[in-house]
CSV table of C-alpha atoms and ligand atoms in Angstrom, one decimal:
chain,number,residue,atom,x,y,z
A,1,MET,CA,-5.1,-0.1,-24.2
A,2,LEU,CA,-1.5,-0.5,-23.1
A,3,VAL,CA,-0.5,2.1,-20.2
A,4,LEU,CA,3.3,2.5,-19.1
A,5,GLY,CA,3.1,3.1,-15.6
A,6,ILE,CA,6.0,4.7,-13.4
A,7,GLU,CA,6.5,4.7,-9.6
A,8,SER,CA,9.2,6.4,-7.8
A,9,SER,CA,7.3,8.0,-4.6
A,10,CYS,CA,9.9,6.6,-2.0
A,11,ASP,CA,12.8,3.9,-2.3
A,12,GLU,CA,11.5,1.8,-5.1
A,13,THR,CA,11.8,2.5,-8.7
A,14,GLY,CA,9.0,0.9,-10.9
A,15,ALA,CA,8.1,0.6,-14.5
A,16,SER,CA,5.4,-1.5,-15.8
A,17,ILE,CA,3.2,-2.1,-18.8
A,18,VAL,CA,-0.6,-2.8,-17.9
A,19,ARG,CA,-3.4,-3.8,-20.4
A,20,ASP,CA,-6.8,-2.5,-19.9
A,21,GLY,CA,-6.2,-1.8,-16.2
A,22,ARG,CA,-6.0,-5.4,-15.3
A,23,TYR,CA,-3.4,-7.5,-17.1
A,24,VAL,CA,0.3,-6.9,-16.1
A,25,LEU,CA,2.5,-7.6,-19.1
A,26,SER,CA,5.6,-6.5,-17.0
A,27,ASN,CA,6.3,-5.1,-13.7
A,28,ALA,CA,10.1,-4.0,-13.3
A,29,LEU,CA,11.2,-3.1,-9.7
A,30,ALA,CA,14.5,-1.7,-8.5
A,31,SER,CA,14.6,-1.8,-4.5
A,32,GLN,CA,17.1,0.5,-2.5
A,33,ALA,CA,15.8,-1.3,0.6
A,34,ASP,CA,19.4,-2.6,1.3
A,35,LEU,CA,20.9,0.8,0.9
A,36,HIS,CA,18.5,2.4,3.4
A,37,ALA,CA,18.7,-0.3,5.9
A,38,ARG,CA,22.1,0.7,6.8
A,39,TYR,CA,20.4,3.9,8.2
A,40,GLY,CA,17.4,2.1,9.6
A,41,GLY,CA,15.1,4.1,7.3
A,42,VAL,CA,14.8,5.9,4.0
A,43,VAL,CA,17.3,8.9,3.6
A,44,PRO,CA,15.3,11.2,1.0
A,45,GLU,CA,18.4,12.7,-0.9
A,46,VAL,CA,20.1,9.1,-1.3
A,47,ALA,CA,16.6,7.8,-2.5
A,48,ALA,CA,16.3,10.8,-5.1
A,49,ARG,CA,19.8,9.9,-6.4
A,50,GLN,CA,19.1,6.2,-6.7
A,51,GLN,CA,15.8,7.0,-8.5
A,52,LEU,CA,17.8,8.8,-11.2
A,53,ALA,CA,20.3,6.1,-11.6
A,54,ALA,CA,17.5,3.3,-11.6
A,55,ILE,CA,14.7,4.9,-13.8
A,56,ALA,CA,16.2,4.2,-17.4
A,57,PRO,CA,17.2,0.6,-16.8
A,58,ALA,CA,13.7,0.1,-15.1
A,59,LEU,CA,12.0,1.4,-18.2
A,60,GLU,CA,14.0,-0.7,-20.5
A,61,THR,CA,13.2,-3.8,-18.6
A,62,ALA,CA,9.4,-3.1,-18.4
A,63,LEU,CA,9.3,-2.8,-22.4
A,64,GLN,CA,11.5,-5.8,-23.0
A,65,LYS,CA,9.7,-8.1,-20.5
A,66,ALA,CA,6.2,-7.0,-22.1
A,67,GLY,CA,7.6,-7.6,-25.3
A,68,CYS,CA,6.8,-4.1,-26.5
A,69,ARG,CA,8.1,-1.1,-28.4
A,70,TRP,CA,7.6,2.4,-27.6
A,71,GLU,CA,5.1,2.7,-30.4
A,72,ASP,CA,2.9,0.1,-28.8
A,73,ILE,CA,2.3,2.3,-25.7
A,74,ASP,CA,-1.0,4.2,-25.6
A,75,ALA,CA,-0.6,6.4,-22.5
A,76,VAL,CA,2.0,7.1,-19.7
A,77,ALA,CA,1.4,7.4,-16.1
A,78,ALA,CA,3.3,8.2,-13.1
A,79,SER,CA,2.6,8.8,-9.3
A,80,TYR,CA,2.7,12.6,-8.4
A,81,GLY,CA,1.9,12.2,-4.7
A,82,PRO,CA,2.2,11.6,-1.8
A,83,GLY,CA,5.6,10.6,-1.1
A,84,LEU,CA,9.1,12.3,-1.2
A,85,ALA,CA,9.6,15.2,-3.4
A,86,GLY,CA,12.9,14.7,-4.9
A,87,PRO,CA,12.2,10.7,-5.6
A,88,LEU,CA,8.6,11.7,-7.2
A,89,LEU,CA,10.1,14.2,-9.4
A,90,ILE,CA,12.3,11.7,-11.1
A,91,GLY,CA,9.4,9.4,-12.1
A,92,LEU,CA,6.9,12.3,-13.1
A,93,THR,CA,9.4,13.9,-15.2
A,94,ALA,CA,10.2,10.7,-16.9
A,95,ALA,CA,6.8,10.0,-17.5
A,96,LYS,CA,6.0,13.5,-18.8
A,97,THR,CA,9.0,13.6,-21.1
A,98,ILE,CA,8.1,10.3,-22.7
A,99,ALA,CA,4.4,11.3,-23.0
A,100,PHE,CA,5.7,14.5,-24.8
A,101,ALA,CA,8.0,12.8,-27.0
A,102,SER,CA,5.5,10.1,-28.0
A,103,ARG,CA,2.4,12.2,-28.3
A,104,ASN,CA,0.7,10.1,-26.0
A,105,PRO,CA,-1.8,11.1,-23.1
A,106,PHE,CA,-0.2,11.7,-19.7
A,107,LEU,CA,-1.8,11.1,-16.4
A,108,GLY,CA,-0.4,11.9,-12.8
A,109,ILE,CA,-1.7,9.2,-10.5
A,110,ASN,CA,-2.4,9.5,-6.5
A,111,HIS,CA,-0.2,6.9,-5.1
A,112,LEU,CA,-2.9,6.0,-2.5
A,113,GLU,CA,-5.4,5.4,-4.9
A,114,ALA,CA,-3.2,3.3,-7.0
A,115,HIS,CA,-2.6,0.9,-4.0
A,116,ILE,CA,-6.4,0.2,-4.0
A,117,TYR,CA,-6.2,-0.5,-7.7
A,118,ALA,CA,-3.7,-3.3,-7.2
A,119,ASN,CA,-6.8,-5.2,-6.3
A,120,TRP,CA,-7.9,-5.1,-9.9
A,121,LEU,CA,-4.6,-6.4,-11.3
A,122,LEU,CA,-4.1,-10.0,-12.9
A,123,THR,CA,-1.1,-11.7,-14.4
A,124,THR,CA,-1.4,-12.9,-18.1
A,125,PRO,CA,-0.8,-16.6,-18.2
A,126,GLU,CA,2.6,-16.2,-20.1
A,127,ASN,CA,3.7,-13.9,-17.1
A,128,GLY,CA,4.1,-15.9,-14.0
A,129,GLN,CA,2.1,-17.5,-11.4
A,130,SER,CA,1.0,-15.1,-8.8
A,131,THR,CA,-2.5,-13.5,-9.4
A,132,ASN,CA,-5.3,-12.1,-7.8
A,133,LYS,CA,-7.5,-15.2,-6.8
A,134,GLU,CA,-10.5,-14.0,-8.5
A,135,ASP,CA,-10.6,-12.9,-12.0
A,136,ALA,CA,-13.8,-10.8,-11.9
A,137,ALA,CA,-13.1,-7.2,-11.0
A,138,PRO,CA,-14.3,-6.0,-7.4
A,139,GLN,CA,-18.0,-5.0,-7.3
A,140,PHE,CA,-18.8,-2.0,-5.6
A,141,PRO,CA,-19.7,-0.8,-2.8
A,142,LEU,CA,-16.5,-1.9,-1.2
A,143,VAL,CA,-15.0,-1.5,2.2
A,144,CYS,CA,-11.2,-0.7,1.7
A,145,LEU,CA,-8.6,-0.9,4.4
A,146,LEU,CA,-5.6,1.1,3.1
A,147,VAL,CA,-2.4,0.7,5.3
A,148,SER,CA,0.8,1.6,4.1
A,149,GLY,CA,4.1,3.2,5.5
A,150,ALA,CA,2.5,6.7,6.0
A,151,HIS,CA,-1.4,6.0,5.7
A,152,SER,CA,-4.0,4.0,7.8
A,153,GLU,CA,-7.4,4.7,6.3
A,154,LEU,CA,-10.7,2.8,6.6
A,155,MET,CA,-13.2,3.7,3.7
A,156,ILE,CA,-16.3,2.8,1.7
A,157,VAL,CA,-15.7,2.9,-2.1
A,158,ARG,CA,-18.8,3.6,-3.7
A,159,ASP,CA,-17.6,3.5,-7.2
A,160,HIS,CA,-14.5,4.2,-9.2
A,161,GLY,CA,-13.0,7.5,-7.7
A,162,ILE,CA,-15.7,7.9,-4.9
A,163,TYR,CA,-14.2,7.2,-1.5
A,164,GLU,CA,-16.0,8.0,1.8
A,165,LEU,CA,-13.6,8.0,4.8
A,166,LEU,CA,-14.8,6.2,7.9
A,167,GLY,CA,-11.8,6.3,10.0
A,168,GLN,CA,-8.0,6.8,10.1
A,169,THR,CA,-5.0,6.8,12.3
A,170,ARG,CA,-4.9,9.5,14.8
A,171,ASP,CA,-1.2,9.2,15.1
A,172,ASP,CA,1.3,6.8,13.5
A,173,ALA,CA,0.4,4.7,10.4
A,174,ALA,CA,0.2,1.0,10.7
A,175,GLY,CA,3.3,0.5,8.6
A,176,GLU,CA,5.2,3.3,10.5
A,177,ALA,CA,4.4,1.6,13.7
A,178,PHE,CA,5.8,-1.6,12.2
A,179,ASP,CA,9.0,0.3,11.2
A,180,LYS,CA,9.6,2.1,14.5
A,181,VAL,CA,9.1,-1.1,16.6
A,182,ALA,CA,11.2,-3.2,14.2
A,183,ARG,CA,14.0,-0.5,15.2
A,184,ILE,CA,13.2,-0.6,18.9
A,185,LEU,CA,13.6,-4.5,18.7
A,186,GLY,CA,16.9,-4.0,16.6
A,187,LEU,CA,15.1,-5.7,13.5
A,188,ARG,CA,16.0,-4.8,10.2
A,189,TYR,CA,14.3,-2.0,7.8
A,190,PRO,CA,11.7,-2.4,6.5
A,191,GLY,CA,10.0,-3.3,9.8
A,192,GLY,CA,7.0,-5.2,8.5
A,193,PRO,CA,8.6,-8.2,7.0
A,194,SER,CA,11.0,-8.3,9.7
A,195,ILE,CA,8.5,-8.5,12.5
A,196,GLN,CA,6.5,-10.9,10.5
A,197,ASN,CA,9.6,-13.2,10.4
A,198,ALA,CA,10.4,-12.7,13.9
A,199,ALA,CA,6.9,-13.3,15.1
A,200,LYS,CA,7.1,-16.8,13.3
A,201,GLN,CA,9.7,-18.1,15.9
A,202,ALA,CA,7.3,-17.0,18.8
A,203,ASN,CA,5.6,-19.4,21.4
A,204,THR,CA,2.0,-18.5,20.9
A,205,ALA,CA,1.2,-19.0,24.7
A,206,VAL,CA,3.9,-16.9,25.8
A,207,ALA,CA,3.1,-14.1,23.3
A,208,ALA,CA,-0.6,-14.2,24.2
A,209,LYS,CA,0.4,-13.3,27.8
A,210,ILE,CA,2.2,-10.0,26.8
A,211,ARG,CA,-0.5,-7.7,27.4
A,212,ILE,CA,-0.5,-4.4,25.1
A,213,PRO,CA,-2.8,-1.7,26.1
A,214,ARG,CA,-5.5,-0.9,23.5
A,215,ALA,CA,-6.4,2.8,22.5
A,216,LYS,CA,-9.8,3.8,23.2
A,217,LEU,CA,-11.1,6.4,20.6
A,218,ARG,CA,-14.0,8.4,20.1
A,219,ASN,CA,-14.7,7.6,16.4
A,220,PRO,CA,-15.0,3.8,16.7
A,221,TYR,CA,-13.4,3.6,13.1
A,222,ASP,CA,-10.3,5.4,14.0
A,223,PHE,CA,-7.0,3.8,14.9
A,224,SER,CA,-4.0,4.6,17.0
A,225,PHE,CA,-0.6,2.9,17.0
A,226,SER,CA,1.5,5.0,19.0
A,227,GLY,CA,0.5,3.9,22.4
A,228,ILE,CA,1.3,0.1,21.1
A,229,LYS,CA,4.7,1.4,20.1
A,230,SER,CA,5.7,3.4,23.3
A,231,HIS,CA,4.4,0.2,25.3
A,232,VAL,CA,6.9,-1.9,23.3
A,233,ASN,CA,9.5,0.9,23.8
A,234,ARG,CA,9.0,0.8,27.5
A,235,MET,CA,9.4,-3.0,27.7
A,236,ALA,CA,12.8,-2.8,25.7
A,237,GLN,CA,13.9,-0.1,28.2
A,238,ALA,CA,12.8,-2.2,31.2
A,239,ALA,CA,14.8,-5.3,29.9
A,240,GLN,CA,17.9,-3.2,29.2
A,241,ASP,CA,17.6,-1.5,32.9
A,242,GLU,CA,17.5,-5.0,34.4
A,243,GLY,CA,20.3,-6.3,32.2
A,244,GLN,CA,17.9,-8.8,30.5
A,245,VAL,CA,17.8,-9.9,26.6
A,246,LEU,CA,14.3,-8.9,25.3
A,247,ASP,CA,12.1,-11.6,24.1
A,248,THR,CA,12.3,-10.3,20.6
A,249,ALA,CA,10.2,-13.0,18.7
A,250,ASN,CA,7.4,-13.1,21.5
A,251,VAL,CA,7.3,-9.2,21.7
A,252,ALA,CA,7.3,-8.9,17.7
A,253,ALA,CA,4.3,-11.4,17.9
A,254,ALA,CA,2.4,-9.6,20.6
A,255,PHE,CA,2.9,-6.1,18.9
A,256,GLN,CA,1.8,-7.8,15.5
A,257,ASP,CA,-1.3,-9.3,17.1
A,258,SER,CA,-2.3,-6.2,18.8
A,259,VAL,CA,-2.0,-4.1,15.6
A,260,VAL,CA,-3.9,-6.8,13.5
A,261,ASP,CA,-6.6,-6.9,16.0
A,262,SER,CA,-7.1,-3.4,16.0
A,263,LEU,CA,-7.3,-3.4,12.0
A,264,VAL,CA,-9.6,-6.4,11.9
A,265,THR,CA,-12.2,-5.4,14.5
A,266,ARG,CA,-12.8,-2.0,12.8
A,267,THR,CA,-12.9,-3.2,9.2
A,268,VAL,CA,-15.2,-6.1,10.2
A,269,ALA,CA,-17.5,-3.6,12.0
A,270,ALA,CA,-17.5,-1.6,8.9
A,271,ALA,CA,-18.4,-4.2,6.5
A,272,ARG,CA,-21.2,-5.3,9.0
A,273,GLU,CA,-22.6,-2.0,9.4
A,274,PHE,CA,-22.6,-0.7,5.8
A,275,HIS,CA,-23.6,-4.2,4.5
A,276,VAL,CA,-20.7,-4.5,2.1
A,277,SER,CA,-20.0,-8.1,1.0
A,278,THR,CA,-16.3,-7.5,-0.4
A,279,VAL,CA,-13.5,-6.0,1.5
A,280,LEU,CA,-10.3,-5.1,-0.3
A,281,LEU,CA,-6.7,-4.7,1.4
A,282,ALA,CA,-4.3,-2.3,0.1
A,283,GLY,CA,-1.0,-1.0,0.9
A,284,GLY,CA,2.3,-2.3,2.0
A,285,VAL,CA,0.7,-3.7,5.2
A,286,ALA,CA,-1.7,-5.7,3.2
A,287,ALA,CA,1.6,-7.9,2.6
A,288,ASN,CA,1.0,-9.2,6.3
A,289,ILE,CA,0.0,-12.9,6.5
A,290,ALA,CA,-1.3,-12.6,10.0
A,291,LEU,CA,-3.7,-9.6,9.0
A,292,ARG,CA,-4.8,-11.3,5.9
A,293,GLN,CA,-5.7,-14.5,7.7
A,294,LYS,CA,-7.4,-13.2,10.7
A,295,LEU,CA,-9.3,-10.5,8.6
A,296,ALA,CA,-10.4,-13.2,5.8
A,297,ALA,CA,-11.6,-15.5,8.7
A,298,GLU,CA,-13.5,-13.0,10.6
A,299,LEU,CA,-15.2,-11.6,7.4
A,300,GLN,CA,-16.1,-15.1,6.5
A,301,LYS,CA,-18.1,-15.2,9.9
A,302,ILE,CA,-20.5,-12.5,8.6
A,303,GLY,CA,-20.6,-13.7,5.0
A,304,ALA,CA,-18.3,-11.2,3.5
A,305,THR,CA,-15.0,-11.9,1.4
A,306,LEU,CA,-11.6,-10.4,1.6
A,307,ARG,CA,-9.7,-9.6,-1.5
A,308,PHE,CA,-5.8,-8.7,-1.7
A,309,PRO,CA,-3.2,-8.3,-3.9
A,310,PRO,CA,-0.1,-10.7,-4.2
A,311,VAL,CA,2.6,-9.9,-2.0
A,312,GLU,CA,4.4,-8.0,-4.9
A,313,TRP,CA,1.6,-5.7,-5.7
A,314,CYS,CA,1.0,-4.7,-2.0
A,315,THR,CA,4.1,-3.0,-1.5
A,316,ASP,CA,5.2,0.0,-3.9
A,317,ASN,CA,5.1,-1.1,-7.6
A,318,ALA,CA,4.2,0.4,-10.9
A,319,ALA,CA,1.7,-1.9,-12.0
A,320,MET,CA,-0.7,-0.3,-9.8
A,321,ILE,CA,0.0,3.1,-11.1
A,322,ALA,CA,-0.7,1.9,-14.8
A,323,GLY,CA,-3.8,0.0,-13.6
A,324,ALA,CA,-5.3,3.0,-11.8
A,325,ALA,CA,-4.5,5.3,-14.7
A,326,TYR,CA,-6.6,3.1,-17.1
A,327,PHE,CA,-9.8,3.8,-15.1
A,328,HIS,CA,-9.1,7.6,-15.3
A,329,LEU,CA,-8.2,7.4,-18.9
A,330,HIS,CA,-11.5,5.5,-19.6
A,331,ARG,CA,-13.4,8.4,-18.1
A,332,GLY,CA,-11.6,10.5,-20.5
A,333,GLU,CA,-9.4,12.1,-18.0
A,334,THR,CA,-5.7,13.1,-18.5
A,335,SER,CA,-3.2,15.4,-16.7
A,336,PRO,CA,-1.4,18.6,-18.1
A,337,LEU,CA,2.4,18.5,-18.6
A,338,THR,CA,2.6,21.2,-16.1
A,339,LEU,CA,1.5,18.9,-13.3
A,340,ASP,CA,4.0,19.1,-10.2
A,341,VAL,CA,4.8,16.7,-7.4
A,342,ALA,CA,2.4,16.9,-4.6
A,343,PRO,CA,4.3,15.2,-1.5
A,344,GLN,CA,1.3,15.8,0.9
A,345,LEU,CA,-1.5,14.6,-1.6
A,346,ALA,CA,-4.4,13.0,0.0
A,347,LEU,CA,-7.1,10.9,-1.6
A,348,PRO,CA,-10.1,12.8,-2.7
A,349,LEU,CA,-12.4,12.1,0.1
A,350,TYR,CA,-16.0,12.5,0.3
A,351,SER,CA,-17.6,12.6,3.7
A,352,PRO,CA,-20.9,10.7,3.9
A,353,ALA,CA,-22.5,14.2,4.6
A,354,SER,CA,-21.3,15.8,1.6
A,355,SER,CA,-22.1,12.9,-0.8
A,356,ALA,CA,-25.6,13.3,0.5
A,357,GLU,CA,-25.9,16.9,-0.6
B,1,LIG,O1,3.0,0.8,0.5
B,1,LIG,P1,4.1,1.0,0.8
B,1,LIG,O2,5.2,-0.3,0.3
B,1,LIG,O3,4.8,2.2,1.0
B,1,LIG,C1,4.0,3.3,1.3
B,1,LIG,O4,3.3,3.8,0.3
B,1,LIG,O5,4.2,3.9,2.4
B,1,LIG,O6,4.2,0.4,2.5
B,1,LIG,C2,5.3,0.3,3.1
B,1,LIG,C3,5.1,-0.1,4.5
B,1,LIG,C4,6.4,-0.1,5.5
B,1,LIG,O7,6.0,0.5,6.7
B,1,LIG,C5,6.6,-1.8,5.6
B,1,LIG,O8,7.2,-2.0,6.8
B,1,LIG,C6,5.1,-2.2,5.6
B,1,LIG,O9,4.6,-1.5,4.5
B,1,LIG,N1,5.1,-3.5,5.4
B,1,LIG,C7,4.7,-4.6,6.1
B,1,LIG,C8,4.8,-5.9,5.5
B,1,LIG,N2,5.4,-5.7,4.2
B,1,LIG,C9,5.5,-4.4,4.1
B,1,LIG,N3,3.9,-4.3,7.3
B,1,LIG,C10,3.6,-5.6,7.8
B,1,LIG,N4,3.7,-7.0,7.5
B,1,LIG,C11,4.4,-6.9,6.1
B,1,LIG,N5,4.6,-8.2,5.8
B,2,LIG,ZN1,2.8,2.7,-1.2
């Protein structure tokens, strides 16, 4: 089954064709990051206008690269939330229009769930080099750490669509913390890659001496990143007051270590407590090399394995939308053409208590 997926929830316009929820035939992406870098963050109105300009070319590229004709497509999917209302509306309307015109099923996809399904994607041999390391699909139950620009959630995935929340951020999301700290340090938007690059120049011994306080939370699986951000802010302020130049590379490394440590400790504890042997990383922050390496090493110590998508499938893309859609379609689910955007959409979570009922 060939699914055409569309992603437009923020500042990336994506169109992709995926076979059977796993094989990425094409994955077109137009990024507006350079445009928003000028403002230090995404300007919603600008993002919506850009989506409108980029959607038709992205669709054409996706079809062309996949070697497909419109008639070959079996279903059309788009993310309907969470995200920015204006940008979401462009991709969702495009998907509904194509589905209506081609009399194909339409599916609105939860963008957060799609990030998780990026772990199922594979490239076809004729379509490039990057691939999820293992060809076999992830086996349930899984622990999943979903860390993006607006979300940080640790959950158990019991089966397709069955998410049990263990913990989440009490304040900023992990990606949001990277973006805000990059801004404080005068680094370019988006902050994650900028901080990762700056941290590469750090002196490990010096960075390790920078003490960043850790938050203590009642739920051992919850996260908090705003304290780390405020601490970096105070350091930057103090350096400015004293007329000193802030040691950007070492502060970036200390910040990254602190966030990674907080994410890794809780994820490993969850895998151990719930005897889960496979952990999935998902969302834009899953692109972070330090996080991947430390989490993989710590999980190995308890006999668990880490899976993560290649970098281009961690950040927003349409292949993950088409991939997630397949698993819904497989269960006979479709969406009505009246489906509206849902900017505040959350994952459909089961609490362990309710699932036991
Ligand atoms: O999933 P995503 O592309 O968009 C949302 O759904 O939010 O995630 C974007 C977030 C941004 O906050 C960005 O700074 C962060 O992911 N990010 C990273 C890295 N690449 C992107 N954070 C840390 N390290 C990276 N290499
Ligand atoms: Zn995303």
